[in-house]
Tab-separated table of C-alpha atoms and ligand atoms in Angstrom:
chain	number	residue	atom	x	y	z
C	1	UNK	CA	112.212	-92.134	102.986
C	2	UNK	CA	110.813	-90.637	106.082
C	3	UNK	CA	107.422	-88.776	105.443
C	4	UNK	CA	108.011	-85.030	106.510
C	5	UNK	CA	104.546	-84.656	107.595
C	6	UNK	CA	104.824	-87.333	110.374
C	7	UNK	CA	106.800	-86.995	113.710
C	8	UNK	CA	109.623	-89.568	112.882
C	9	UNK	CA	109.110	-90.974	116.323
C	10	UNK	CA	105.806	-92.175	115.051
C	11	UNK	CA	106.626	-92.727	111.430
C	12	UNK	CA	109.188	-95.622	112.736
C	13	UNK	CA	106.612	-96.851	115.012
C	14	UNK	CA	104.092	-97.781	112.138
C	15	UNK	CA	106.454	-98.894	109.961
C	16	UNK	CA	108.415	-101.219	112.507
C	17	UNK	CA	104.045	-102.647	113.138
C	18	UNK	CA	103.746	-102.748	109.506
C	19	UNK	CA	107.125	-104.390	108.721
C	20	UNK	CA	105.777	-107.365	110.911
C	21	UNK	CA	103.507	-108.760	107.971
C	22	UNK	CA	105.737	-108.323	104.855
C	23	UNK	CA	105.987	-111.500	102.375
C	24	UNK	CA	107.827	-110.095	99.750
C	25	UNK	CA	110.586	-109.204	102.180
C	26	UNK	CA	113.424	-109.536	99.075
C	27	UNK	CA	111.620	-107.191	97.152
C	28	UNK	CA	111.183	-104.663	99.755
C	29	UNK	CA	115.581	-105.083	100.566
C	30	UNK	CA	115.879	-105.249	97.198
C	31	UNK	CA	114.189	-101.615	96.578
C	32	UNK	CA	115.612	-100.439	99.811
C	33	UNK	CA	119.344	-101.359	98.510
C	34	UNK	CA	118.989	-100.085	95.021
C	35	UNK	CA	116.831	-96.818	96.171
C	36	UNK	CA	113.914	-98.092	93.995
C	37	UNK	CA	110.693	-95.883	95.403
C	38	UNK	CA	108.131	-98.648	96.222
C	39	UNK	CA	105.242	-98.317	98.821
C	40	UNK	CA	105.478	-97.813	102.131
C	41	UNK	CA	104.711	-100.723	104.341
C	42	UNK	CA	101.808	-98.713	106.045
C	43	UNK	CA	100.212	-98.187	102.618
C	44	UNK	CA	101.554	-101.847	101.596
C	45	UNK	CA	98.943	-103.057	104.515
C	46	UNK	CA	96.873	-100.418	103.715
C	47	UNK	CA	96.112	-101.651	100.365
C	48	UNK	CA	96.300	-105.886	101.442
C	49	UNK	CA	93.396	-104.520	103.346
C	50	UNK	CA	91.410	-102.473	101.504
C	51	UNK	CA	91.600	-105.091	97.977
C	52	UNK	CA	90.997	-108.127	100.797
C	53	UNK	CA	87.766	-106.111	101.664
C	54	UNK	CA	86.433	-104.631	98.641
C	55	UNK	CA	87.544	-108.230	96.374
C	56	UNK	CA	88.194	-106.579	92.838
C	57	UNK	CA	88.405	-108.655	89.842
C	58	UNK	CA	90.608	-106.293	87.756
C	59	UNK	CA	93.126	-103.918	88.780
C	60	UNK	CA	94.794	-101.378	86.572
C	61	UNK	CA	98.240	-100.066	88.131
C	62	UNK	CA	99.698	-97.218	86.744
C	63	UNK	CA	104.010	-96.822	87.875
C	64	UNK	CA	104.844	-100.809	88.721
C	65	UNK	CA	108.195	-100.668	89.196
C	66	UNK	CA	109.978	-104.056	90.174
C	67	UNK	CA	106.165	-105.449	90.716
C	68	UNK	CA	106.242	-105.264	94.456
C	69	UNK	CA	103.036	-103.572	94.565
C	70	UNK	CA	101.453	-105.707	91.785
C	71	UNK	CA	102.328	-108.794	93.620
C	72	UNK	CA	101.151	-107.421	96.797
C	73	UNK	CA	97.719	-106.476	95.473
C	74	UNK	CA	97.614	-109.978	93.324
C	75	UNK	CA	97.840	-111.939	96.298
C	76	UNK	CA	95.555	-109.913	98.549
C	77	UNK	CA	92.405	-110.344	95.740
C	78	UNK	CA	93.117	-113.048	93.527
C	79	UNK	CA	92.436	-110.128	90.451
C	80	UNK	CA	94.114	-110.123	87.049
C	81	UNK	CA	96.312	-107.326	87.009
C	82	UNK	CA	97.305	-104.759	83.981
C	83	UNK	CA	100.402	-103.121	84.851
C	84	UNK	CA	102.081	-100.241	83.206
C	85	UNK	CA	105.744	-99.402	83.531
C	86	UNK	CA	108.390	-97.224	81.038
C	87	UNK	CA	111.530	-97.243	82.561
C	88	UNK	CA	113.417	-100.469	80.810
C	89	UNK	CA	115.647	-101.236	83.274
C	90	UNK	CA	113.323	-101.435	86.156
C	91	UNK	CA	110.960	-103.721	83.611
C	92	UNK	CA	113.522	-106.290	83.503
C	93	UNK	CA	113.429	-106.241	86.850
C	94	UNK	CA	109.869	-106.340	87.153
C	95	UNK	CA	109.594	-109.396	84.637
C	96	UNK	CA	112.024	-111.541	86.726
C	97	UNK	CA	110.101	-111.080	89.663
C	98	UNK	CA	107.062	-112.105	87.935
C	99	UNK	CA	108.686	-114.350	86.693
C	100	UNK	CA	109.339	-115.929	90.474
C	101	UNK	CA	106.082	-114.805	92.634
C	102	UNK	CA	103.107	-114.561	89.701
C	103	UNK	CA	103.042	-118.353	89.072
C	104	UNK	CA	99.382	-118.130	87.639
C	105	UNK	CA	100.140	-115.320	85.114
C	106	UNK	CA	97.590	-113.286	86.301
C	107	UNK	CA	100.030	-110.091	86.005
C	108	UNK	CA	100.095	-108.296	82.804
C	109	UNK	CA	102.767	-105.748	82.486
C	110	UNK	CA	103.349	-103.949	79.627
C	111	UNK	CA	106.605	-101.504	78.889
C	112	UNK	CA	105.371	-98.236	77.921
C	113	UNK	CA	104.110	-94.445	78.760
C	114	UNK	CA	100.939	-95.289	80.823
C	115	UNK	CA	99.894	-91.759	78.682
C	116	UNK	CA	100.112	-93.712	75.690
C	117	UNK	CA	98.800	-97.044	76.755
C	118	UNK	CA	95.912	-95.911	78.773
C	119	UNK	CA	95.036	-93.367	75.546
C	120	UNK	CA	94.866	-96.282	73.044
C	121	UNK	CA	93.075	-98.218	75.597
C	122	UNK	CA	90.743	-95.773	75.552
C	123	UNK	CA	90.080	-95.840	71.733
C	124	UNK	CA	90.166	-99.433	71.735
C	125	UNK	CA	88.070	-102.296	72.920
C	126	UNK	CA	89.206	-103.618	76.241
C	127	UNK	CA	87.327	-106.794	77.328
C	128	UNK	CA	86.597	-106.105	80.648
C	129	UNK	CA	86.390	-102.308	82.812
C	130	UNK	CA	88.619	-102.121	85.946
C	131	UNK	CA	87.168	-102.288	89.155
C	132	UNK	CA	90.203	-101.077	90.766
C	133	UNK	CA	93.296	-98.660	90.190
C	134	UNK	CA	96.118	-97.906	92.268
C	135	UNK	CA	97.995	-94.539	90.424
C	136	UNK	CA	101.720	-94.430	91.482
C	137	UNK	CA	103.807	-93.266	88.602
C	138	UNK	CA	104.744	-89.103	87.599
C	139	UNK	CA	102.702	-87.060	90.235
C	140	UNK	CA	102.590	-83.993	87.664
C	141	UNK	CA	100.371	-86.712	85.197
C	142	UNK	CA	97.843	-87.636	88.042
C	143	UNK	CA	95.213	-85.422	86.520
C	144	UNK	CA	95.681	-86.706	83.097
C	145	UNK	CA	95.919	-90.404	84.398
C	146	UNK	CA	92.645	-89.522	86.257
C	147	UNK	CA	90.654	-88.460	83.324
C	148	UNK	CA	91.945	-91.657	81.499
C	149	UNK	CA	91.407	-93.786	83.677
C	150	UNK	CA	87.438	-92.436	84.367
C	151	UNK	CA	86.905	-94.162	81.066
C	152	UNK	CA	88.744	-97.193	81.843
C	153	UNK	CA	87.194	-98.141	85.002
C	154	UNK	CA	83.401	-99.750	85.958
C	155	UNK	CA	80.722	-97.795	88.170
C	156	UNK	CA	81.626	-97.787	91.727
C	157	UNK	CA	85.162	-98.191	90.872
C	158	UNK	CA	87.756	-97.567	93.612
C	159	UNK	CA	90.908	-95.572	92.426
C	160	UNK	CA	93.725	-94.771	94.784
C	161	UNK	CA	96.681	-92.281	94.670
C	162	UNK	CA	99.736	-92.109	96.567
C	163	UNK	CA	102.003	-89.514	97.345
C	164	UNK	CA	99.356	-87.162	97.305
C	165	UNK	CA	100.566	-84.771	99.852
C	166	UNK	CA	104.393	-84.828	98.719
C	167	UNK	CA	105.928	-84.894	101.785
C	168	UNK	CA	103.716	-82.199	102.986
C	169	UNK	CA	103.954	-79.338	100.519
C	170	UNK	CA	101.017	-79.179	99.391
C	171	UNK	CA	99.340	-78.267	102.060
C	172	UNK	CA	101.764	-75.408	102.636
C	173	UNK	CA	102.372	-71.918	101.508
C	174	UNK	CA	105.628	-71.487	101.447
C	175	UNK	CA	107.697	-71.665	97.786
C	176	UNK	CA	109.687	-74.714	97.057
C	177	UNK	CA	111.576	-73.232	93.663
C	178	UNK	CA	113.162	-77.274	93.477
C	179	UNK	CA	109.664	-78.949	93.284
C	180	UNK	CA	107.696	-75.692	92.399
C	181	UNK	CA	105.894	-77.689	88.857
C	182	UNK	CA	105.470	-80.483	91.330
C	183	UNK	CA	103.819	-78.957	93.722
C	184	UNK	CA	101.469	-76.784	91.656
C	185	UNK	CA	100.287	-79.672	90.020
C	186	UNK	CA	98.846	-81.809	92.620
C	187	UNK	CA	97.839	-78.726	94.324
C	188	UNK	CA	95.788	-77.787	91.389
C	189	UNK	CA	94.504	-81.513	91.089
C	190	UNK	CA	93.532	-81.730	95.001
C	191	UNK	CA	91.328	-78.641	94.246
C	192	UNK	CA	89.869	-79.946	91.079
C	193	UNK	CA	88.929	-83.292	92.610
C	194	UNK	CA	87.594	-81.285	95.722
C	195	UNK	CA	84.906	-80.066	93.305
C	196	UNK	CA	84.382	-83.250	91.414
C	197	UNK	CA	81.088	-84.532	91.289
C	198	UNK	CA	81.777	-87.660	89.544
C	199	UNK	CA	84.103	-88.668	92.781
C	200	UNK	CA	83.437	-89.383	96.712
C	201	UNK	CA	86.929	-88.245	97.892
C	202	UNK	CA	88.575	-89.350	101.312
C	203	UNK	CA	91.867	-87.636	101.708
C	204	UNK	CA	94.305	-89.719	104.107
C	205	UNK	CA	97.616	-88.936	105.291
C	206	UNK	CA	98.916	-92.410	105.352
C	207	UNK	CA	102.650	-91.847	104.796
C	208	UNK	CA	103.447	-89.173	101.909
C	209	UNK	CA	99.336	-88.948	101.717
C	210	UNK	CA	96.874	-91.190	99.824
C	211	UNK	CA	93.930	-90.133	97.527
C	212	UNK	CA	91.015	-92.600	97.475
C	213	UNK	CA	88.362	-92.306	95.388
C	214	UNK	CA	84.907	-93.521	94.552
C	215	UNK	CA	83.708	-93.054	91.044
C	216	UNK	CA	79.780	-92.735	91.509
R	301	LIG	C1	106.787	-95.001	92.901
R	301	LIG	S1	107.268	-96.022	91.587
R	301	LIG	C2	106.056	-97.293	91.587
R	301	LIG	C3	106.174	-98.210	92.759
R	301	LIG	C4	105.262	-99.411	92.720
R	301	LIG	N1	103.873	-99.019	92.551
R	301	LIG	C5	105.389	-100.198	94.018
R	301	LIG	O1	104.936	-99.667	95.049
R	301	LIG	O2	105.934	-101.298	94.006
R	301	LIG	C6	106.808	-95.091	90.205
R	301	LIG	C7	107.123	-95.778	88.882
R	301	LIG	O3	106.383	-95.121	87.864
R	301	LIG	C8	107.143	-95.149	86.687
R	301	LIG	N2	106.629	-94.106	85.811
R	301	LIG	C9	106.791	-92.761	85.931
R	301	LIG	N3	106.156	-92.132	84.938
R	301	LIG	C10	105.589	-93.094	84.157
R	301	LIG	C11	104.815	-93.082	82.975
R	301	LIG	N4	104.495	-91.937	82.378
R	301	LIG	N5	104.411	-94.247	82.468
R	301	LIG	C12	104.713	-95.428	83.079
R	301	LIG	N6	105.467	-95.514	84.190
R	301	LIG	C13	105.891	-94.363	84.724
R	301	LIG	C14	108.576	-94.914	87.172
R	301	LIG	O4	109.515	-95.377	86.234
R	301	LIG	C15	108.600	-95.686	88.489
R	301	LIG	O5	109.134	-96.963	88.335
């Protein structure tokens, strides 16, 4: 999908730089055939860059659907990875390409509502806090998967959001009455992280937008 915010003259450009590096080039065809929404491959590099750099040693995902993402991120740090996804079909999916790419098991993925696992998570013991989190799953549930996640995730803890800016709109005026909830939502969650004290904030329009936070 071409980002609306982006001339498309420039959109094609990064992508075409970005395509360049891909390893998990039957994933990406596969997701591009069978209109699975994955990453970009500017935030694919993105994020092989930022978990190269900042070497976390457990990363939550919330919304893995076939596990192109989780692969990508295992490979660029070497972290275990918890992985939450609910639709069934797209698990079995996901499994099989575990199955292929995550030789060392170090991928966990579980088949549920992340608002359900993360919540019993929460009242539970988990052995180790998350130094990482990568939120990609039902935009309207970021602030809720925010708030659990707070709990679930060490000091200094980097957490990262995509599709922040949905295509643009929120950052506009004008009514959408198709993605109206949508768009409220993340509006309303933009402006409640703007005031956040618990967060440093960088707000970056990297394809349909990216969130990246700080927990202090
Ligand atoms: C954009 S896709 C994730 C793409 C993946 N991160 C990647 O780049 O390879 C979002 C996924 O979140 C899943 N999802 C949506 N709401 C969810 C929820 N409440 N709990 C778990 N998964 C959810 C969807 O089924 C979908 O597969």
């Amino acid at each position: 999908m071409i980002s609306q915010f982006i001339d498309e003259d420039v959109f094609c450009y990064v992508e075409e730089f970005s395509s360049e590096r891909e390893k998990f080039r039957d994933l990406v065809d596969y997701a591009e055939a069978n209109r699975v929404p994955i990453v970009s491959q500017d935030v694919a590099r993105f994020l092989e860059l930022l978990l190269k750099t900042i070497k976390p040693k457990n990363i939550l995902e919330i919304g893995s659907a076939i596990g192109y993402s989780s692969l990508l991120m295992q490979k660029a740090s070497g972290a275990n990875i918890f992985t939450i996804e609910k639709d069934e079909d797209t698990f079995k999916i996901l499994e099989e390409n575990l199955e292929k790419y995550d030789s060392e098991n170090k991928i966990k993925a579980v088949n549920d509502d992340a608002i359900s696992v993360l919540r019993s998570m929460t009242n539970g013991e988990i052995e180790e806090k998350f130094d990482f989190c990568f939120i990609d799953a039902n935009k309207s549930q970021y602030e809720e998967y925010l708030n659990l996640v707070y709990d679930l995730t060490s000091e200094n803890a980097i957490i990262l959001i995509d599709n922040i800016l949905f295509r643009g709109y929120v950052a506009k005026d004008e009514d959408n009455k198709r993605y109206r909830t949508i768009i409220k939502n993340l509006k309303k969650f933009i402006e409640d992280v703007k005031s956040d004290k618990r967060f440093t904030a960088s707000l970056l329009t990297v394809h349909d937008g990216l969130l990246l936070l700080r927990k202090e």
